[in-house]
Amino acid sequence: TYANSGTYTVILTITDASGCSSNYAATIVIQGSSAGSVISGNVYNGNIPCPSCTVYLITYDSISGGILTAIDTAQTSQGYYSFNNVIAGSYLIKASSNSTGSGAGSYLPTYYALSTPLFPNGVLLWSNASNVSPNSGSMSFDIHMVQGSFAGGPGFIGGFVSQGANKTAGPGDGVENVLILLFDDQDNPITYAFTDQAGYFKFEDIALGEYKVHTEVTGLTTNSISINLDANNQSVNNVDVIVNSTGINGSVGVKETKLSSVNLYPNPITDVLTINIQNQLASYRVLDLIGKELSKGMLNNYINSINLSNLNKGLYFIEISINQNTSVHQIIKN
């Protein structure tokens, strides 16, 4: 029970019998006796009201270190949304289509922004969004969704989003439901994807060309990753994105090149990886996603067991050198 209205952070801590603990924080808004403001508006796909969109009301949470947090959501009805009893403060408003499709003609998740020649519609990045500050009565803010210019082709971009060392969850753990935006080299929006439960994302059947992969987490600065797809390099599946408390960094890591004489199992692994080499001596190196060597050793000419229990959960590569040939395999540690 709260004596005063306002925005609060609630932290739940769970501790098991072995002493391991985990925290989860949520932002809640306690309304006072007097009614707050009404924030409402319409969401458009082009000139058509969005038939099924989720709208997020996002506030700045100074208690948790300046993190921008969605404190409420609303579903559109014939394009219209409304938030009632909104207390005075500074907010961002964001709309996202409930459609699972993200290919040709898709509309990307979009923040509200004041209409200007530079931003005639909404904006895709939180850093370009306009703050709204209700104080009383009713205020209206329309959001015009930004449309991607998707062109099909043989290209593929995939990657993995993981927790940084200073995040609450374990370093290297995949992060679910992170928005990944795909731009061309001129910053024109193409399409978008969300990471799956394990932290992976992919853009399939895209045209060859130069792209920028941008990880959009409200409140965090991001360095976009430049990728070039051409006839000789139609697929990049090793984009590595690390989310820290203060920012997001990404790079293109090690690329898989497999030899038929090398067999690895199981994958994903728990503790021990088995490597089968056919009648040859070899050496191996375990690498992280940006190519840093974590361990190395020698392999005999048949079956080898490599103990990887010291690795954190996440995505890694193992490089196996046989004479002058190299086989690189992606492995997942559970």
Tab-separated table of C-alpha atoms in Angstrom, residues 38-168:
chain	number	residue	atom	x	y	z
A	38	VAL	CA	-5.766	11.529	-20.985
A	39	ILE	CA	-3.239	10.770	-23.720
A	40	SER	CA	-4.877	9.540	-26.901
A	41	GLY	CA	-4.511	9.591	-30.657
A	42	ASN	CA	-4.572	7.561	-33.851
A	43	VAL	CA	-2.029	5.193	-35.369
A	44	TYR	CA	-1.807	5.133	-39.151
A	45	ASN	CA	-0.335	2.738	-41.698
A	46	GLY	CA	0.029	5.221	-44.495
A	47	ASN	CA	-3.407	6.879	-44.654
A	48	ILE	CA	-5.201	3.869	-43.146
A	49	PRO	CA	-5.834	3.495	-39.387
A	50	CYS	CA	-3.775	0.600	-38.014
A	51	PRO	CA	-6.252	-2.281	-37.508
A	52	SER	CA	-4.184	-4.038	-34.853
A	53	CYS	CA	-1.371	-2.195	-33.102
A	54	THR	CA	-0.011	-2.062	-29.564
A	55	VAL	CA	0.838	1.399	-28.222
A	56	TYR	CA	3.361	1.812	-25.400
A	57	LEU	CA	3.527	4.656	-22.878
A	58	ILE	CA	7.170	5.023	-21.847
A	59	THR	CA	8.548	7.044	-18.944
A	60	TYR	CA	11.996	8.020	-17.696
A	61	ASP	CA	12.845	6.105	-14.519
A	62	SER	CA	15.551	7.961	-12.580
A	63	ILE	CA	15.471	5.420	-9.734
A	64	SER	CA	16.816	2.650	-11.950
A	65	GLY	CA	19.587	4.776	-13.405
A	66	GLY	CA	17.754	6.635	-16.137
A	67	ILE	CA	16.183	3.643	-17.862
A	68	LEU	CA	13.194	4.370	-20.105
A	69	THR	CA	10.454	1.898	-19.217
A	70	ALA	CA	7.067	1.086	-20.758
A	71	ILE	CA	4.600	1.632	-17.896
A	72	ASP	CA	1.382	0.994	-19.821
A	73	THR	CA	0.105	-0.448	-23.102
A	74	ALA	CA	-3.054	0.061	-25.135
A	75	GLN	CA	-4.514	-1.757	-28.134
A	76	THR	CA	-5.816	0.227	-31.083
A	77	SER	CA	-9.483	0.094	-32.053
A	78	GLN	CA	-9.896	1.223	-35.672
A	79	GLY	CA	-6.555	2.945	-35.213
A	80	TYR	CA	-7.510	4.809	-32.021
A	81	TYR	CA	-5.671	4.414	-28.675
A	82	SER	CA	-6.098	6.007	-25.254
A	83	PHE	CA	-4.280	6.143	-21.903
A	84	ASN	CA	-6.351	7.438	-18.981
A	85	ASN	CA	-5.318	8.962	-15.642
A	86	VAL	CA	-1.756	9.704	-16.746
A	87	ILE	CA	0.101	11.577	-14.011
A	88	ALA	CA	2.211	14.642	-14.854
A	89	GLY	CA	5.594	13.736	-16.268
A	90	SER	CA	7.629	13.278	-19.452
A	91	TYR	CA	6.783	10.369	-21.747
A	92	LEU	CA	7.535	8.759	-25.086
A	93	ILE	CA	4.817	7.013	-27.110
A	94	LYS	CA	5.572	4.061	-29.375
A	95	ALA	CA	3.372	1.940	-31.652
A	96	SER	CA	4.070	-1.540	-32.984
A	97	SER	CA	2.017	-3.642	-35.368
A	98	ASN	CA	0.628	-6.892	-33.960
A	99	SER	CA	1.155	-8.548	-37.349
A	100	THR	CA	3.973	-11.111	-37.378
A	101	GLY	CA	4.951	-10.274	-40.958
A	102	SER	CA	8.040	-8.111	-41.429
A	103	GLY	CA	8.673	-8.445	-45.168
A	104	ALA	CA	7.534	-6.432	-48.175
A	105	GLY	CA	5.412	-3.418	-47.298
A	106	SER	CA	5.736	-3.896	-43.543
A	107	TYR	CA	5.425	-1.008	-41.101
A	108	LEU	CA	8.167	-0.816	-38.515
A	109	PRO	CA	7.704	-0.107	-34.773
A	110	THR	CA	7.533	3.698	-34.608
A	111	TYR	CA	7.821	6.417	-31.955
A	112	TYR	CA	5.698	9.561	-31.916
A	113	ALA	CA	7.528	12.656	-33.161
A	114	LEU	CA	6.486	16.187	-33.995
A	115	SER	CA	6.022	16.399	-37.740
A	116	THR	CA	8.965	18.175	-39.413
A	117	PRO	CA	10.456	18.081	-42.938
A	118	LEU	CA	13.090	15.696	-41.549
A	119	PHE	CA	10.540	13.509	-39.748
A	120	PRO	CA	7.250	13.850	-41.684
A	121	ASN	CA	5.972	10.670	-40.056
A	122	GLY	CA	7.063	9.019	-36.822
A	123	VAL	CA	10.656	7.999	-36.050
A	124	LEU	CA	12.285	4.610	-35.553
A	125	LEU	CA	14.920	5.535	-32.962
A	126	TRP	CA	14.059	6.558	-29.403
A	127	SER	CA	16.752	9.248	-29.509
A	128	ASN	CA	14.790	11.089	-32.249
A	129	ALA	CA	11.384	10.744	-30.571
A	130	SER	CA	9.467	13.723	-29.121
A	131	ASN	CA	8.709	13.898	-25.406
A	132	VAL	CA	5.120	14.564	-24.398
A	133	SER	CA	4.338	16.195	-21.036
A	134	PRO	CA	0.678	16.033	-20.028
A	135	ASN	CA	-0.393	18.127	-17.045
A	136	SER	CA	-4.192	18.220	-17.183
A	137	GLY	CA	-7.109	17.538	-19.464
A	138	SER	CA	-6.787	15.578	-22.706
A	139	MET	CA	-3.948	15.634	-25.251
A	140	SER	CA	-3.854	13.968	-28.673
A	141	PHE	CA	-0.772	12.536	-30.406
A	142	ASP	CA	-1.037	10.762	-33.760
A	143	ILE	CA	1.613	8.254	-34.831
A	144	HIS	CA	2.297	7.629	-38.515
A	145	MET	CA	4.088	4.284	-38.829
A	146	VAL	CA	7.299	4.232	-40.875
A	147	GLN	CA	7.160	1.831	-43.817
A	148	GLY	CA	10.103	-0.344	-44.834
A	149	SER	CA	11.333	-0.646	-48.428
A	150	PHE	CA	11.932	-4.395	-48.511
A	151	ALA	CA	13.295	-5.939	-51.729
A	152	GLY	CA	13.601	-9.697	-52.042
A	153	GLY	CA	16.742	-11.585	-52.961
A	154	PRO	CA	19.137	-14.379	-51.970
A	155	GLY	CA	20.692	-12.548	-49.015
A	156	PHE	CA	20.661	-13.563	-45.339
A	157	ILE	CA	21.733	-11.792	-42.133
A	158	GLY	CA	21.528	-13.504	-38.755
A	159	GLY	CA	22.942	-13.013	-35.301
A	160	PHE	CA	22.716	-13.311	-31.547
A	161	VAL	CA	21.898	-10.749	-28.842
A	162	SER	CA	23.400	-11.489	-25.434
A	163	GLN	CA	23.630	-9.964	-21.969
A	164	GLY	CA	26.716	-7.953	-21.105
A	165	ALA	CA	28.853	-8.588	-18.050
A	166	ASN	CA	27.100	-5.930	-15.948
A	167	LYS	CA	23.543	-7.049	-16.644
A	168	THR	CA	21.362	-8.752	-14.016
